[in-house]
GROMACS .gro file of C-alpha atoms in nm:
model
  495
    1MET     CA    1   0.439   0.996  -4.502
    2ARG     CA    2   0.228   1.269  -4.250
    3ASN     CA    3   0.236   0.988  -3.971
    4ASN     CA    4   0.595   0.892  -4.010
    5LYS     CA    5   0.675   1.276  -3.945
    6LYS     CA    6   0.501   1.330  -3.636
    7LEU     CA    7   0.658   0.993  -3.498
    8ILE     CA    8   0.998   1.128  -3.562
    9LEU     CA    9   0.899   1.523  -3.443
   10ALA     CA   10   0.787   1.319  -3.098
   11GLY     CA   11   1.120   1.152  -3.088
   12LEU     CA   12   1.303   1.473  -3.116
   13LEU     CA   13   1.091   1.659  -2.916
   14ILE     CA   14   1.162   1.402  -2.641
   15ALA     CA   15   1.517   1.433  -2.686
   16GLY     CA   16   1.508   1.811  -2.631
   17SER     CA   17   1.599   1.923  -2.988
   18LEU     CA   18   1.504   2.261  -3.140
   19LEU     CA   19   1.245   2.237  -3.441
   20THR     CA   20   1.125   2.457  -3.689
   21ILE     CA   21   0.759   2.338  -3.876
   22ASN     CA   22   0.620   2.619  -4.095
   23GLY     CA   23   0.882   2.894  -4.014
   24GLN     CA   24   0.778   2.836  -3.672
   25ALA     CA   25   1.008   2.745  -3.328
   26ASN     CA   26   0.918   2.545  -3.098
   27THR     CA   27   1.178   2.413  -2.839
   28VAL     CA   28   1.099   2.143  -2.577
   29GLN     CA   29   1.485   2.062  -2.383
   30ALA     CA   30   1.430   1.741  -2.238
   31LYS     CA   31   1.640   1.594  -1.986
   32SER     CA   32   1.670   1.282  -1.801
   33TYR     CA   33   1.886   1.169  -1.475
   34GLY     CA   34   1.908   0.795  -1.425
   35LYS     CA   35   1.943   0.820  -1.057
   36ALA     CA   36   1.751   1.113  -0.897
   37VAL     CA   37   1.895   1.445  -0.804
   38THR     CA   38   1.803   1.633  -0.439
   39LYS     CA   39   1.595   1.938  -0.461
   40ILE     CA   40   1.615   2.170  -0.180
   41ALA     CA   41   1.273   2.404  -0.162
   42GLY     CA   42   1.259   2.781  -0.121
   43ASN     CA   43   1.075   3.009   0.037
   44GLY     CA   44   0.763   3.103  -0.195
   45ASN     CA   45   0.448   2.874  -0.268
   46TYR     CA   46   0.415   2.781  -0.653
   47ALA     CA   47   0.163   2.579  -0.847
   48ILE     CA   48   0.192   2.198  -0.980
   49TYR     CA   49   0.094   2.047  -1.234
   50HIS     CA   50   0.013   1.724  -1.451
   51ASN     CA   51   0.162   1.825  -1.764
   52VAL     CA   52   0.463   2.025  -1.929
   53SER     CA   53   0.502   2.092  -2.304
   54SER     CA   54   0.712   2.320  -2.548
   55LYS     CA   55   0.443   2.582  -2.441
   56GLY     CA   56   0.522   2.536  -2.059
   57PRO     CA   57   0.254   2.368  -1.806
   58SER     CA   58  -0.066   2.301  -1.801
   59GLY     CA   59  -0.349   2.124  -1.566
   60LYS     CA   60  -0.235   2.269  -1.197
   61PHE     CA   61  -0.381   2.073  -0.962
   62THR     CA   62  -0.165   2.162  -0.636
   63SER     CA   63   0.038   2.361  -0.449
   64THR     CA   64   0.413   2.349  -0.279
   65LYS     CA   65   0.216   2.429   0.021
   66TYR     CA   66   0.202   2.110   0.113
   67PHE     CA   67   0.551   1.957   0.020
   68LYS     CA   68   0.844   2.219   0.117
   69HIS     CA   69   0.957   2.018   0.372
   70GLY     CA   70   0.971   1.715   0.274
   71GLN     CA   71   1.278   1.530   0.081
   72ILE     CA   72   1.248   1.624  -0.266
   73GLN     CA   73   1.376   1.439  -0.573
   74SER     CA   74   1.390   1.476  -0.936
   75LYS     CA   75   1.450   1.231  -1.239
   76GLU     CA   76   1.363   1.498  -1.501
   77SER     CA   77   1.391   1.863  -1.581
   78ARG     CA   78   1.199   2.018  -1.910
   79SER     CA   79   1.324   2.393  -2.043
   80THR     CA   80   0.976   2.561  -2.148
   81ARG     CA   81   0.873   2.924  -2.305
   82LYS     CA   82   0.770   2.990  -1.940
   83GLY     CA   83   1.115   2.836  -1.814
   84THR     CA   84   1.247   2.562  -1.673
   85PHE     CA   85   1.012   2.301  -1.468
   86TRP     CA   86   1.113   1.992  -1.264
   87LYS     CA   87   0.879   1.640  -1.259
   88ILE     CA   88   0.913   1.625  -0.824
   89ILE     CA   89   0.951   1.340  -0.607
   90VAL     CA   90   0.850   1.384  -0.218
   91ASP     CA   91   0.933   1.134   0.030
   92GLY     CA   92   0.917   0.911  -0.253
   93ARG     CA   93   0.603   0.952  -0.409
   94ASN     CA   94   0.572   1.085  -0.725
   95VAL     CA   95   0.337   1.423  -0.756
   96GLY     CA   96   0.456   1.666  -1.059
   97TRP     CA   97   0.598   1.945  -1.239
   98VAL     CA   98   0.703   2.274  -1.102
   99SER     CA   99   0.857   2.592  -1.146
  100GLU     CA  100   1.254   2.574  -1.096
  101LYS     CA  101   1.210   2.909  -0.905
  102PHE     CA  102   1.009   2.695  -0.637
  103PHE     CA  103   1.356   2.589  -0.511
  104ALA     CA  104   1.638   2.747  -0.355
  105ARG     CA  105   1.926   2.819  -0.625
  106ASN     CA  106   2.287   2.952  -0.553
  107GLN     CA  107   2.280   2.932  -0.163
  108ILE     CA  108   2.413   2.828   0.070
  109SER     CA  109   2.281   2.792   0.423
  110VAL     CA  110   2.488   2.748   0.778
  111ALA     CA  111   2.428   2.745   1.091
  112ASN     CA  112   2.292   3.137   1.250
  113GLU     CA  113   2.640   3.095   1.506
  114VAL     CA  114   2.919   2.875   1.602
  115SER     CA  115   3.070   2.860   1.997
  116LEU     CA  116   3.372   2.721   2.092
  117VAL     CA  117   3.500   2.591   2.408
  118LYS     CA  118   3.865   2.606   2.369
  119ASN     CA  119   4.024   2.321   2.324
  120SER     CA  120   4.396   2.192   2.201
  121ASP     CA  121   4.338   1.871   2.197
  122TYR     CA  122   4.040   1.942   1.903
  123SER     CA  123   3.906   2.151   1.589
  124PHE     CA  124   3.599   2.214   1.475
  125PRO     CA  125   3.488   2.100   1.116
  126THR     CA  126   3.391   2.379   1.002
  127ARG     CA  127   3.164   2.245   0.720
  128ASP     CA  128   2.960   2.090   1.037
  129ALA     CA  129   2.763   2.407   1.000
  130ILE     CA  130   2.642   2.393   0.632
  131ASN     CA  131   2.311   2.310   0.630
  132TYR     CA  132   2.299   2.252   0.277
  133ALA     CA  133   2.416   2.384  -0.027
  134THR     CA  134   2.282   2.415  -0.407
  135ASP     CA  135   2.395   2.529  -0.764
  136ALA     CA  136   2.182   2.743  -0.994
  137HIS     CA  137   1.892   2.496  -1.031
  138GLY     CA  138   1.842   2.430  -0.716
  139THR     CA  139   2.032   2.075  -0.661
  140ALA     CA  140   2.153   2.003  -0.346
  141ILE     CA  141   2.536   1.998  -0.354
  142ASN     CA  142   2.726   1.729  -0.120
  143PRO     CA  143   2.897   1.945   0.177
  144ASN     CA  144   3.228   1.863   0.082
  145LYS     CA  145   3.200   2.023  -0.261
  146VAL     CA  146   3.203   2.358  -0.065
  147HIS     CA  147   3.493   2.585  -0.080
  148VAL     CA  148   3.543   2.698   0.307
  149SER     CA  149   3.829   2.949   0.365
  150ARG     CA  150   3.954   2.772   0.681
  151LYS     CA  151   3.867   2.373   0.727
  152TYR     CA  152   3.919   2.359   1.107
  153VAL     CA  153   3.896   2.632   1.414
  154SER     CA  154   4.014   2.544   1.744
  155THR     CA  155   4.183   2.770   2.005
  156ASN     CA  156   4.063   3.149   1.812
  157PRO     CA  157   3.796   3.309   1.678
  158ASP     CA  158   3.758   3.339   1.338
  159LYS     CA  159   3.471   3.421   1.033
  160VAL     CA  160   3.474   3.185   0.780
  161THR     CA  161   3.361   3.203   0.441
  162TYR     CA  162   3.211   2.933   0.254
  163SER     CA  163   3.106   2.970  -0.159
  164TYR     CA  164   3.039   2.743  -0.465
  165GLY     CA  165   2.988   2.861  -0.781
  166LYS     CA  166   2.778   3.166  -0.725
  167ALA     CA  167   2.696   3.079  -0.404
  168LYS     CA  168   2.799   3.237  -0.066
  169ALA     CA  169   2.778   3.193   0.327
  170GLU     CA  170   2.965   3.304   0.615
  171VAL     CA  171   3.000   3.227   0.995
  172ASN     CA  172   3.150   3.394   1.295
  173ILE     CA  173   3.328   3.119   1.480
  174ASP     CA  174   3.344   3.209   1.851
  175VAL     CA  175   3.594   3.051   2.044
  176HIS     CA  176   3.610   3.081   2.479
  177ASP     CA  177   3.721   3.000   2.759
  178GLY     CA  178   3.571   2.648   2.944
  179ASP     CA  179   3.584   2.445   3.321
  180MET     CA  180   3.600   2.130   3.392
  181ALA     CA  181   3.461   1.893   3.641
  182SER     CA  182   3.567   1.623   3.821
  183PRO     CA  183   3.364   1.299   3.927
  184SER     CA  184   3.227   1.384   4.311
  185VAL     CA  185   2.983   1.106   4.383
  186THR     CA  186   2.965   0.818   4.551
  187PRO     CA  187   2.845   0.557   4.314
  188LYS     CA  188   2.527   0.345   4.435
  189LYS     CA  189   2.465  -0.021   4.434
  190GLY     CA  190   2.389  -0.121   4.063
  191PHE     CA  191   2.150  -0.413   3.902
  192LYS     CA  192   2.307  -0.760   3.868
  193THR     CA  193   2.518  -0.798   3.541
  194THR     CA  194   2.319  -1.000   3.276
  195SER     CA  195   2.353  -1.041   2.905
  196THR     CA  196   2.173  -1.026   2.601
  197TRP     CA  197   2.185  -1.079   2.209
  198ASN     CA  198   2.458  -0.851   2.060
  199GLY     CA  199   2.493  -0.719   1.702
  200GLY     CA  200   2.214  -0.622   1.528
  201SER     CA  201   1.838  -0.729   1.512
  202LYS     CA  202   1.810  -1.073   1.539
  203GLY     CA  203   1.420  -1.073   1.487
  204SER     CA  204   1.107  -0.866   1.364
  205SER     CA  205   0.808  -0.682   1.349
  206ARG     CA  206   0.530  -0.957   1.228
  207ASN     CA  207   0.545  -0.827   0.856
  208TRP     CA  208   0.950  -0.726   0.855
  209ASN     CA  209   1.073  -1.059   0.717
  210ARG     CA  210   1.131  -1.256   0.406
  211ALA     CA  211   0.863  -1.484   0.508
  212HIS     CA  212   0.591  -1.276   0.514
  213GLY     CA  213   0.765  -1.055   0.195
  214TYR     CA  214   0.824  -0.711   0.376
  215ARG     CA  215   0.467  -0.620   0.399
  216LEU     CA  216   0.354  -0.322   0.580
  217GLU     CA  217   0.251  -0.424   0.954
  218THR     CA  218  -0.192  -0.392   1.044
  219THR     CA  219  -0.148  -0.530   1.407
  220SER     CA  220  -0.042  -0.329   1.698
  221ASN     CA  221   0.203  -0.464   1.972
  222THR     CA  222   0.232  -0.492   2.371
  223ILE     CA  223   0.570  -0.508   2.537
  224LYS     CA  224   0.474  -0.613   2.834
  225SER     CA  225   0.758  -0.624   3.164
  226ASN     CA  226   0.820  -0.557   3.515
  227GLY     CA  227   0.496  -0.275   3.518
  228LEU     CA  228   0.600  -0.169   3.192
  229THR     CA  229   0.349  -0.170   2.924
  230LEU     CA  230   0.500  -0.052   2.565
  231ARG     CA  231   0.225  -0.017   2.309
  232THR     CA  232   0.277   0.056   1.955
  233ARG     CA  233   0.198   0.424   1.844
  234LEU     CA  234   0.371   0.467   1.491
  235PHE     CA  235   0.469   0.209   1.269
  236GLN     CA  236   0.712   0.433   1.002
  237PRO     CA  237   0.783   0.412   0.642
  238ARG     CA  238   1.091   0.193   0.507
  239PHE     CA  239   1.192   0.563   0.297
  240LEU     CA  240   1.094   0.907   0.302
  241SER     CA  241   1.261   0.888  -0.072
  242LEU     CA  242   1.298   0.684  -0.341
  243GLY     CA  243   1.487   0.336  -0.209
  244TYR     CA  244   1.794   0.189  -0.226
  245GLY     CA  245   1.974   0.255  -0.580
  246GLN     CA  246   1.775   0.516  -0.683
  247ALA     CA  247   1.922   0.823  -0.561
  248GLY     CA  248   2.228   1.034  -0.774
  249ASP     CA  249   2.372   1.132  -0.491
  250ALA     CA  250   2.427   1.107  -0.123
  251MET     CA  251   2.177   1.330   0.015
  252GLY     CA  252   1.898   1.175  -0.171
  253GLN     CA  253   1.826   0.861   0.036
  254VAL     CA  254   1.620   0.905   0.324
  255GLY     CA  255   1.599   0.572   0.573
  256VAL     CA  256   1.681   0.308   0.668
  257ILE     CA  257   1.848   0.281   0.977
  258PRO     CA  258   1.721   0.471   1.246
  259GLU     CA  259   1.949   0.553   1.573
  260GLY     CA  260   1.787   0.792   1.799
  261MET     CA  261   1.490   0.974   1.872
  262THR     CA  262   1.279   1.238   2.078
  263VAL     CA  263   0.931   1.313   2.210
  264ASN     CA  264   0.830   1.632   2.286
  265GLY     CA  265   0.447   1.839   2.230
  266GLY     CA  266   0.356   1.579   2.010
  267ILE     CA  267   0.653   1.601   1.751
  268PHE     CA  268   0.863   1.280   1.718
  269THR     CA  269   1.203   1.297   1.549
  270THR     CA  270   1.403   1.072   1.492
  271SER     CA  271   1.763   1.013   1.306
  272LEU     CA  272   1.819   0.818   0.991
  273PHE     CA  273   2.124   0.686   0.819
  274THR     CA  274   2.215   0.495   0.491
  275SER     CA  275   2.510   0.334   0.683
  276SER     CA  276   2.596   0.225   1.047
  277ASN     CA  277   2.913   0.382   0.948
  278SER     CA  278   2.788   0.767   0.839
  279GLN     CA  279   2.807   1.030   1.038
  280TYR     CA  280   2.584   1.236   0.797
  281GLY     CA  281   2.229   1.191   0.800
  282HIS     CA  282   1.875   1.305   0.794
  283LEU     CA  283   1.606   1.393   1.115
  284VAL     CA  284   1.260   1.327   1.025
  285SER     CA  285   0.962   1.460   1.216
  286TYR     CA  286   0.622   1.344   1.283
  287ASN     CA  287   0.350   1.502   1.415
  288LEU     CA  288   0.161   1.279   1.621
  289ASN     CA  289  -0.124   1.510   1.664
  290ALA     CA  290  -0.209   1.533   1.323
  291LEU     CA  291  -0.107   1.193   1.225
  292LYS     CA  292  -0.356   0.962   1.465
  293SER     CA  293  -0.295   0.635   1.217
  294LYS     CA  294  -0.083   0.395   1.336
  295TYR     CA  295  -0.041   0.259   1.002
  296ALA     CA  296  -0.104   0.492   0.804
  297ALA     CA  297   0.248   0.618   0.727
  298GLN     CA  298   0.461   0.272   0.583
  299ASN     CA  299   0.185   0.318   0.320
  300LEU     CA  300   0.313   0.696   0.160
  301THR     CA  301   0.322   0.605  -0.210
  302THR     CA  302  -0.026   0.410  -0.259
  303MET     CA  303  -0.207   0.587   0.022
  304LYS     CA  304  -0.554   0.861  -0.116
  305TRP     CA  305  -0.406   1.144  -0.274
  306SER     CA  306  -0.567   1.376  -0.003
  307THR     CA  307  -0.427   1.174   0.238
  308PHE     CA  308  -0.084   1.200   0.134
  309LYS     CA  309  -0.113   1.564   0.085
  310SER     CA  310  -0.214   1.640   0.469
  311TYR     CA  311   0.079   1.356   0.582
  312ALA     CA  312   0.373   1.532   0.327
  313LYS     CA  313   0.257   1.846   0.553
  314ASN     CA  314   0.284   1.692   0.896
  315ILE     CA  315   0.657   1.507   0.810
  316LYS     CA  316   0.916   1.687   0.779
  317VAL     CA  317   1.267   1.604   0.646
  318SER     CA  318   1.595   1.819   0.720
  319PRO     CA  319   1.862   1.834   0.482
  320TYR     CA  320   2.166   1.627   0.449
  321ILE     CA  321   2.337   1.681   0.780
  322LYS     CA  322   2.628   1.611   1.020
  323LEU     CA  323   2.452   1.402   1.294
  324GLY     CA  324   2.773   1.219   1.468
  325HIS     CA  325   2.601   0.884   1.590
  326GLY     CA  326   2.249   1.015   1.571
  327GLN     CA  327   2.136   0.842   1.901
  328SER     CA  328   2.153   1.135   2.149
  329LEU     CA  329   1.811   1.350   2.034
  330GLY     CA  330   1.613   1.557   2.268
  331SER     CA  331   1.358   1.865   2.180
  332SER     CA  332   1.214   2.131   2.325
  333SER     CA  333   0.882   2.317   2.157
  334SER     CA  334   1.084   2.484   1.912
  335TYR     CA  335   1.389   2.307   1.877
  336ILE     CA  336   1.571   1.992   1.816
  337TYR     CA  337   1.881   1.938   1.973
  338VAL     CA  338   2.178   1.679   1.913
  339LEU     CA  339   2.513   1.567   2.048
  340ALA     CA  340   2.629   1.529   1.774
  341ASN     CA  341   2.945   1.288   1.890
  342ASP     CA  342   3.196   0.984   1.737
  343ASN     CA  343   3.082   0.638   1.808
  344LYS     CA  344   3.412   0.526   1.760
  345TYR     CA  345   3.612   0.772   1.962
  346ASN     CA  346   3.651   0.521   2.301
  347ASN     CA  347   3.767   0.840   2.558
  348GLY     CA  348   3.965   1.141   2.628
  349PRO     CA  349   4.003   1.545   2.588
  350ALA     CA  350   3.796   1.567   2.236
  351SER     CA  351   3.507   1.830   2.253
  352GLU     CA  352   3.182   1.754   2.125
  353GLU     CA  353   2.920   1.930   1.889
  354ILE     CA  354   2.600   2.022   2.028
  355LEU     CA  355   2.342   2.106   1.738
  356GLN     CA  356   2.056   2.339   1.820
  357ILE     CA  357   1.784   2.262   1.494
  358ARG     CA  358   1.462   2.468   1.430
  359LYS     CA  359   1.156   2.244   1.419
  360SER     CA  360   0.980   2.503   1.188
  361ASP     CA  361   1.223   2.423   0.929
  362MET     CA  362   1.454   2.136   1.039
  363LYS     CA  363   1.801   2.363   0.960
  364ILE     CA  364   2.097   2.384   1.204
  365ASN     CA  365   2.030   2.710   1.417
  366LYS     CA  366   2.347   2.703   1.648
  367ILE     CA  367   2.642   2.478   1.730
  368TRP     CA  368   2.823   2.438   2.056
  369THR     CA  369   3.111   2.229   2.168
  370PHE     CA  370   3.146   2.155   2.540
  371ARG     CA  371   3.389   1.908   2.719
  372ILE     CA  372   3.295   1.818   3.080
  373SER     CA  373   3.675   1.701   3.159
  374ASP     CA  374   3.961   1.571   2.946
  375ASN     CA  375   3.881   1.190   3.011
  376ARG     CA  376   3.480   1.211   2.986
  377TYR     CA  377   3.408   1.161   2.622
  378ILE     CA  378   3.016   1.154   2.671
  379HIS     CA  379   2.787   0.918   2.414
  380ASN     CA  380   2.450   0.938   2.514
  381ALA     CA  381   2.297   1.237   2.616
  382THR     CA  382   1.920   1.383   2.637
  383PHE     CA  383   1.810   1.760   2.649
  384VAL     CA  384   1.528   1.849   2.880
  385GLY     CA  385   1.406   2.195   2.762
  386ASP     CA  386   1.636   2.451   2.554
  387ASP     CA  387   1.900   2.511   2.863
  388THR     CA  388   1.974   2.167   2.983
  389MET     CA  389   2.110   1.832   2.898
  390TYR     CA  390   2.177   1.509   3.066
  391ALA     CA  391   2.506   1.279   3.019
  392LEU     CA  392   2.530   0.983   3.071
  393PHE     CA  393   2.905   0.835   3.096
  394HIS     CA  394   3.049   0.484   3.099
  395ASN     CA  395   3.379   0.325   3.030
  396GLY     CA  396   3.472  -0.020   3.119
  397GLY     CA  397   3.769   0.079   3.308
  398HIS     CA  398   3.595   0.252   3.529
  399ASN     CA  399   3.297  -0.041   3.608
  400CYS     CA  400   2.963   0.268   3.682
  401TYR     CA  401   2.769   0.471   3.540
  402GLU     CA  402   2.771   0.829   3.544
  403TYR     CA  403   2.468   1.086   3.567
  404TRP     CA  404   2.580   1.509   3.468
  405LYS     CA  405   2.344   1.724   3.444
  406LEU     CA  406   2.486   2.051   3.196
  407THR     CA  407   2.323   2.391   3.223
  408ARG     CA  408   2.371   2.627   2.974
  409ASP     CA  409   2.477   3.016   3.088
  410GLY     CA  410   2.510   3.207   2.770
  411ASP     CA  411   2.704   2.992   2.588
  412THR     CA  412   2.905   2.730   2.834
  413TRP     CA  413   2.780   2.432   2.905
  414ASN     CA  414   2.854   2.378   3.294
  415ALA     CA  415   2.870   1.980   3.402
  416THR     CA  416   2.815   1.872   3.777
  417GLU     CA  417   2.799   1.498   3.846
  418VAL     CA  418   2.418   1.465   3.976
  419GLY     CA  419   2.460   1.050   4.034
  420ALA     CA  420   2.657   0.724   4.004
  421THR     CA  421   2.552   0.356   3.983
  422GLU     CA  422   2.781   0.051   4.023
  423GLY     CA  423   2.856  -0.213   3.762
  424ARG     CA  424   2.781  -0.276   3.399
  425PHE     CA  425   2.425  -0.381   3.412
  426ILE     CA  426   2.476  -0.533   3.023
  427SER     CA  427   2.829  -0.715   2.979
  428ASN     CA  428   2.811  -0.744   2.613
  429SER     CA  429   2.600  -0.458   2.472
  430PRO     CA  430   2.662  -0.076   2.409
  431VAL     CA  431   2.384   0.142   2.536
  432GLN     CA  432   2.069   0.234   2.303
  433GLY     CA  433   1.946   0.477   2.445
  434PHE     CA  434   1.896   0.739   2.733
  435ALA     CA  435   1.629   0.976   2.844
  436TYR     CA  436   1.526   1.081   3.171
  437GLY     CA  437   1.178   1.182   3.247
  438ASP     CA  438   0.988   1.266   3.599
  439GLY     CA  439   1.361   1.218   3.805
  440HIS     CA  440   1.415   0.911   3.672
  441PHE     CA  441   1.717   0.771   3.405
  442PHE     CA  442   1.657   0.528   3.177
  443ILE     CA  443   1.915   0.349   3.006
  444GLY     CA  444   1.833   0.115   2.698
  445PHE     CA  445   2.052  -0.197   2.569
  446ASN     CA  446   1.945  -0.523   2.289
  447ASP     CA  447   1.598  -0.635   2.504
  448ASN     CA  448   1.683  -0.420   2.807
  449ILE     CA  449   1.588  -0.107   2.999
  450PHE     CA  450   1.676  -0.003   3.287
  451LYS     CA  451   1.577   0.245   3.546
  452VAL     CA  452   1.727   0.482   3.808
  453SER     CA  453   1.704   0.738   4.062
  454GLU     CA  454   1.874   1.093   3.968
  455ASN     CA  455   2.118   1.044   4.197
  456GLY     CA  456   2.173   0.674   4.070
  457SER     CA  457   1.992   0.449   4.292
  458ALA     CA  458   1.884   0.107   4.085
  459GLN     CA  459   1.492   0.092   4.066
  460LYS     CA  460   1.393  -0.172   3.803
  461HIS     CA  461   1.495  -0.380   3.522
  462TYR     CA  462   1.255  -0.402   3.225
  463ARG     CA  463   1.327  -0.789   2.978
  464PHE     CA  464   1.170  -0.790   2.685
  465ASN     CA  465   1.257  -1.085   2.395
  466THR     CA  466   1.147  -0.867   2.056
  467LYS     CA  467   1.495  -0.948   1.947
  468ARG     CA  468   1.493  -0.608   1.780
  469GLU     CA  469   1.759  -0.326   1.875
  470ILE     CA  470   1.590  -0.037   2.071
  471GLU     CA  471   1.693   0.270   1.869
  472GLY     CA  472   1.689   0.560   2.098
  473MET     CA  473   1.437   0.632   2.412
  474SER     CA  474   1.283   0.939   2.507
  475ALA     CA  475   1.058   1.033   2.819
  476THR     CA  476   0.818   1.316   2.857
  477GLY     CA  477   0.668   1.316   3.221
  478SER     CA  478   0.567   0.962   3.334
  479ARG     CA  479   0.566   0.818   2.987
  480LEU     CA  480   0.827   0.698   2.810
  481TYR     CA  481   0.891   0.644   2.404
  482VAL     CA  482   1.103   0.354   2.296
  483GLN     CA  483   1.178   0.270   1.924
  484PHE     CA  484   1.253  -0.055   1.809
  485ALA     CA  485   1.430  -0.138   1.452
  486GLN     CA  486   1.295  -0.378   1.198
  487ARG     CA  487   1.042  -0.207   1.112
  488ALA     CA  488   1.103   0.109   1.295
  489GLU     CA  489   0.835   0.157   1.498
  490LEU     CA  490   0.741   0.417   1.815
  491THR     CA  491   0.591   0.256   2.127
  492SER     CA  492   0.530   0.435   2.443
  493GLY     CA  493   0.359   0.368   2.807
  494LYS     CA  494   0.370   0.492   3.147
  495PHE     CA  495   0.645   0.426   3.397
   0.00000   0.00000   0.00000
């Protein structure tokens, strides 16, 4: 009989019931979630424990200081005498129990500043300024559920307020006049038009296929063409979160679709989406100065605990933010820049958003809009430092590629055409990457990269045979970085 009572008691404790034994009240209110919720870290450091009982936590073994910039999820919480604790999953790996005080509760984080160029043909969606919103437990709330005092701003300045429950924030949105530019450069003779395969990747890395069970990669690649040799620098994890179908909200899954990337000062940042149709996703930054291995990052969930702590500290995941197509990235020593454009918008007078994101915490710091002219919508761009952007314009009707340099003067991005190249380059594939380095532009397509001078003169055509999509390019000095899909792989080489 005594044993049966113990079994009943254990079951009630798990269910979160209030029990009285010999006049003593013991409370363990446990909540389990079928799918994981997304948690947002606060600023403080807290202990992480192996266990939680009605009396509180026990078995302290590490600190949140290693994990506060990772992707944090949870499927379980418990209310105890010492407060509520959540069992956290970081970058897809089970970690331990932490106090709810660790999370950013009842908070809305927004960009510090938004500066728009006046444009009656475009309205800025004010929710684009949201980094995250949380409820009373530090659980992330979909930005669409946040109340905004004004959904769009176009031609007049305004102060926009954001609210969700007890959480509140505001941002001043400035609107200013901007000058438009016109093409002025005679296009240089281009390359002979060629073709490639179109659509998604037709091939994969050695093990990223059904025949090999999508195993981890253990051998580097060397990809050569016309004097350019690209070698593996980093194979990336498939997810920086729990995998398919395990997240209970849109903010949870990090991966699996990469779109763009940038490298600066040893910090490699890539954009990741759950769907090719989504304009919201995550940025993930890897500190290549600390992550020396080409292979280990694939193995976050099973690597040694001490190694995981080191890796988690050197991998940062942004909140779920507006990234547009996410293909056009750049970076400086302190910031990541994103041209958050709409790749489904062909050409026209709409403005485009530039996001400035802090490397320190992966949150949007500032947003600008710009437009070159009423018929030059940019789909590909890269950034050189904090005040210079190079933009690529191509439209089939113009039969040439135009290269524009935009420099920032205060909050205004002024455009000047610096070069142009005749032709289509590739007849049946969209541009997959655009980079600028050491006075050269690089334009990437599926298995093809074209190198042109700053004035548009054709220089080299690199043709590969990987059958894998190029998912962004970046150049630093004389080194070109190229990211390939399936499995996501960062390569680099000197040009």
